[in-house]
Short mmCIF file of C-alpha atoms and ligand atoms in Angstrom, two decimals:
data_model
loop_
_atom_site.label_atom_id
_atom_site.label_comp_id
_atom_site.label_asym_id
_atom_site.label_seq_id
_atom_site.Cartn_x
_atom_site.Cartn_y
_atom_site.Cartn_z
CA UNK A 1 10.71 -21.07 -13.39
CA UNK A 2 13.12 -23.58 -14.79
CA UNK A 3 16.88 -22.19 -14.84
CA UNK A 4 17.30 -22.34 -18.76
CA UNK A 5 14.37 -19.87 -19.01
CA UNK A 6 15.82 -17.70 -16.29
CA UNK A 7 19.26 -17.61 -18.03
CA UNK A 8 17.77 -16.57 -21.39
CA UNK A 9 15.87 -13.81 -19.37
CA UNK A 10 19.32 -12.46 -18.11
CA UNK A 11 20.52 -11.83 -21.68
CA UNK A 12 17.36 -10.32 -22.57
CA UNK A 13 17.07 -8.02 -19.53
CA UNK A 14 19.62 -5.31 -20.52
CA UNK A 15 17.80 -4.75 -23.76
CA UNK A 16 14.52 -4.64 -22.07
CA UNK A 17 15.59 -2.04 -19.65
CA UNK A 18 17.24 -0.02 -22.40
CA UNK A 19 13.92 -0.10 -24.20
CA UNK A 20 11.27 0.16 -21.44
CA UNK A 21 12.86 2.35 -18.47
CA UNK A 22 12.25 6.03 -19.12
CA UNK A 23 14.55 8.77 -18.25
CA UNK A 24 12.60 11.62 -16.67
CA UNK A 25 14.81 14.80 -16.15
CA UNK A 26 14.50 16.92 -13.05
CA UNK A 27 12.15 14.83 -11.24
CA UNK A 28 11.54 14.82 -8.34
CA UNK A 29 13.80 17.62 -8.24
CA UNK A 30 16.12 19.80 -10.58
CA UNK A 31 19.35 17.78 -11.66
CA UNK A 32 17.84 14.35 -10.96
CA UNK A 33 17.27 12.02 -13.85
CA UNK A 34 14.35 9.70 -12.52
CA UNK A 35 14.39 6.28 -13.78
CA UNK A 36 10.87 5.57 -14.40
CA UNK A 37 9.95 1.66 -14.64
CA UNK A 38 6.29 2.13 -15.12
CA UNK A 39 6.66 1.27 -19.06
CA UNK A 40 8.63 -1.79 -17.91
CA UNK A 41 5.81 -2.90 -15.58
CA UNK A 42 3.28 -2.55 -18.32
CA UNK A 43 4.78 -4.84 -20.84
CA UNK A 44 4.36 -8.38 -19.57
CA UNK A 45 7.14 -10.00 -21.55
CA UNK A 46 9.41 -7.19 -20.45
CA UNK A 47 8.22 -7.67 -16.62
CA UNK A 48 8.46 -11.37 -16.90
CA UNK A 49 11.94 -11.19 -18.23
CA UNK A 50 13.33 -8.85 -15.57
CA UNK A 51 11.83 -10.75 -12.75
CA UNK A 52 13.49 -14.11 -14.06
CA UNK A 53 16.79 -12.05 -14.45
CA UNK A 54 16.65 -10.70 -10.82
CA UNK A 55 15.76 -13.91 -9.29
CA UNK A 56 18.95 -15.59 -10.86
CA UNK A 57 21.47 -14.60 -8.07
CA UNK A 58 19.10 -16.55 -5.74
CA UNK A 59 19.64 -19.56 -7.71
CA UNK A 60 22.67 -22.22 -7.48
CA UNK A 61 24.23 -23.67 -10.55
CA UNK A 62 21.37 -26.34 -10.65
CA UNK A 63 18.72 -23.62 -10.94
CA UNK A 64 17.39 -24.31 -7.48
CA UNK A 65 16.91 -21.51 -4.95
CA UNK A 66 19.72 -20.99 -2.54
CA UNK A 67 17.85 -18.34 -0.60
CA UNK A 68 15.05 -18.54 2.14
CA UNK A 69 13.75 -15.17 1.56
CA UNK A 70 13.52 -12.18 -0.71
CA UNK A 71 13.32 -8.93 0.92
CA UNK A 72 12.60 -5.68 -0.99
CA UNK A 73 12.51 -2.07 -0.37
CA UNK A 74 9.40 0.20 -0.31
CA UNK A 75 7.96 1.03 -2.81
CA UNK A 76 9.11 0.14 -6.26
CA UNK A 77 11.32 -2.68 -4.62
CA UNK A 78 7.90 -4.31 -3.67
CA UNK A 79 6.63 -4.54 -7.22
CA UNK A 80 9.72 -6.29 -8.38
CA UNK A 81 10.43 -8.48 -5.16
CA UNK A 82 7.37 -9.94 -4.69
CA UNK A 83 7.26 -11.70 -8.11
CA UNK A 84 10.82 -12.77 -7.76
CA UNK A 85 10.09 -14.42 -4.51
CA UNK A 86 7.37 -16.30 -6.24
CA UNK A 87 9.65 -17.09 -9.08
CA UNK A 88 11.97 -18.87 -6.53
CA UNK A 89 9.19 -20.22 -4.49
CA UNK A 90 10.43 -18.55 -1.17
CA UNK A 91 8.71 -16.01 0.99
CA UNK A 92 8.69 -12.28 0.75
CA UNK A 93 9.67 -9.73 3.41
CA UNK A 94 8.92 -6.05 3.06
CA UNK A 95 11.35 -3.41 4.22
CA UNK A 96 9.26 -0.38 4.82
CA UNK A 97 9.52 3.22 5.50
CA UNK A 98 9.35 4.02 9.33
CA UNK A 99 5.92 3.76 11.03
CA UNK A 100 4.23 1.46 8.38
CA UNK A 101 4.64 -1.94 10.00
CA UNK A 102 2.37 -2.92 12.71
CA UNK A 103 4.45 -5.36 14.62
CA UNK A 104 7.76 -5.15 16.62
CA UNK A 105 10.69 -3.94 14.13
CA UNK A 106 14.30 -3.45 13.75
CA UNK A 107 15.11 -0.01 12.38
CA UNK A 108 17.98 1.39 10.46
CA UNK A 109 18.76 5.09 9.61
CA UNK A 110 20.78 6.47 6.84
CA UNK A 111 21.86 9.74 5.34
CA UNK A 112 19.96 11.32 2.53
CA UNK A 113 21.24 14.42 0.55
CA UNK A 114 19.24 16.55 2.82
CA UNK A 115 18.44 14.93 6.08
CA UNK A 116 17.91 11.25 7.15
CA UNK A 117 15.53 8.36 6.48
CA UNK A 118 14.58 5.34 8.57
CA UNK A 119 13.51 1.90 7.18
CA UNK A 120 12.23 -0.84 9.22
CA UNK A 121 11.47 -4.62 9.11
CA UNK A 122 9.41 -6.83 11.19
CA UNK A 123 11.42 -8.78 13.98
CA UNK A 124 9.84 -11.98 12.93
CA UNK A 125 10.20 -11.47 9.25
CA UNK A 126 13.70 -12.97 8.68
CA UNK A 127 14.67 -15.84 10.91
CA UNK A 128 18.07 -16.35 12.25
CA UNK A 129 20.09 -18.32 9.61
CA UNK A 130 18.02 -17.19 6.79
CA UNK A 131 19.80 -16.46 3.48
CA UNK A 132 18.20 -13.48 1.85
CA UNK A 133 18.15 -11.86 -1.62
CA UNK A 134 17.65 -8.27 -1.53
CA UNK A 135 15.81 -6.61 -4.36
CA UNK A 136 15.38 -3.07 -5.57
CA UNK A 137 14.93 -1.10 -8.79
CA UNK A 138 17.81 1.23 -8.58
CA UNK A 139 21.23 1.43 -6.95
CA UNK A 140 22.14 4.97 -6.42
CA UNK A 141 24.36 6.08 -3.51
CA UNK A 142 23.76 2.68 -1.87
CA UNK A 143 22.61 4.10 1.34
CA UNK A 144 19.28 2.29 1.20
CA UNK A 145 20.60 -0.94 0.35
CA UNK A 146 23.28 -0.71 3.15
CA UNK A 147 20.59 -0.08 5.66
CA UNK A 148 18.43 -2.78 4.42
CA UNK A 149 21.49 -5.36 4.74
CA UNK A 150 21.82 -4.16 8.26
CA UNK A 151 18.26 -5.04 9.17
CA UNK A 152 18.65 -8.52 7.63
CA UNK A 153 21.85 -8.99 9.75
CA UNK A 154 20.48 -7.66 12.92
CA UNK A 155 17.43 -10.35 12.46
CA UNK A 156 20.22 -12.93 12.08
CA UNK A 157 20.03 -13.45 8.51
CA UNK A 158 22.54 -13.09 5.75
CA UNK A 159 22.08 -11.06 2.51
CA UNK A 160 23.45 -13.38 -0.23
CA UNK A 161 23.26 -10.92 -3.05
CA UNK A 162 21.63 -7.35 -4.07
CA UNK A 163 19.73 -7.62 -7.33
CA UNK A 164 18.75 -4.36 -9.06
CA UNK A 165 17.54 -3.29 -12.38
CA UNK A 166 19.72 -0.34 -12.67
CA UNK A 167 23.05 0.80 -11.18
CA UNK A 168 23.84 4.42 -11.42
CA UNK A 169 27.47 3.92 -11.41
CA UNK A 170 28.37 7.84 -11.27
CA UNK A 171 26.92 7.60 -7.73
CA UNK A 172 29.26 4.96 -6.50
CA UNK A 173 26.75 2.93 -4.47
CA UNK A 174 28.87 -0.39 -5.11
CA UNK A 175 31.64 1.17 -3.12
CA UNK A 176 28.77 1.73 -0.18
CA UNK A 177 27.58 -1.67 -0.18
CA UNK A 178 31.10 -2.92 0.34
CA UNK A 179 31.53 -6.68 -0.08
CA UNK A 180 27.84 -7.27 -0.85
CA UNK A 181 27.50 -9.46 -4.01
CA UNK A 182 25.84 -7.11 -6.64
CA UNK A 183 23.73 -8.11 -9.78
CA UNK A 184 22.71 -5.03 -11.68
CA UNK A 185 20.87 -5.97 -15.07
CA UNK A 186 21.84 -2.47 -16.58
CA UNK A 187 24.63 -0.08 -15.65
CA UNK A 188 24.46 3.84 -16.43
P1 AMP B 1 20.35 5.14 -2.78
O1 AMP B 1 20.06 4.82 -1.33
O2 AMP B 1 20.81 6.50 -2.93
O3 AMP B 1 20.99 3.87 -3.53
O4 AMP B 1 18.74 5.27 -3.52
C1 AMP B 1 18.10 4.23 -3.68
C2 AMP B 1 16.53 4.30 -3.77
O5 AMP B 1 16.24 5.59 -4.22
C3 AMP B 1 16.00 3.15 -4.70
O6 AMP B 1 15.07 2.72 -3.75
C4 AMP B 1 15.46 3.94 -5.72
O7 AMP B 1 14.08 3.40 -5.89
C5 AMP B 1 15.52 5.29 -5.50
N1 AMP B 1 16.17 6.03 -6.34
C6 AMP B 1 17.62 6.82 -6.23
N2 AMP B 1 17.92 7.39 -7.28
C7 AMP B 1 16.88 7.21 -8.20
C8 AMP B 1 16.65 7.65 -9.78
N3 AMP B 1 17.42 8.39 -10.37
N4 AMP B 1 15.62 7.07 -10.54
C9 AMP B 1 14.73 6.27 -9.71
N5 AMP B 1 14.75 5.77 -8.30
C10 AMP B 1 15.82 6.34 -7.64
#
């Protein structure tokens, strides 16, 4: 997609998210307000606008891609990250939960509120020197994004930016991802 279209999509994206991302209180557990993106996915114009906006940090000033890969985090990250990769005309690399990828993997673990999670990437998914745009739906505590960055770097790649639909600023994920450039299309 041409850069001017993408830029207008960035301007649109905040309104689209406010209108089409639904708050679901007490899901999956009491006290959590779940950000449900399914109404957004069901709206072709809204979906197209956020995909274009999420791709923007993967473009230079001239609108051309400055990344070699898009990597996204299971599962909602895949729904957003795959069309972002095609928008940028670059490859897509899935970051999956432990035990799902059939080949040799790098793995990274991170703390959850209760317990621990592990994510993996194929060792040959990201090549040394690859510049990578990371995509997910929500930045919450930042643990997932930090672990995904670690996987890219262990593969010899570099994360150029993290692009998310929504940043939950009260959970301070921005501090956890440290110097990683963040593009969030909306902040609550
Ligand atoms: P975190 O590691 O805490 O930043 O959590 C990020 C991951 O958890 C993302 O992959 C999100 O899909 C998911 N997530 C966390 N909090 C929410 C929420 N309130 N609504 C929807 N997804 C969430």
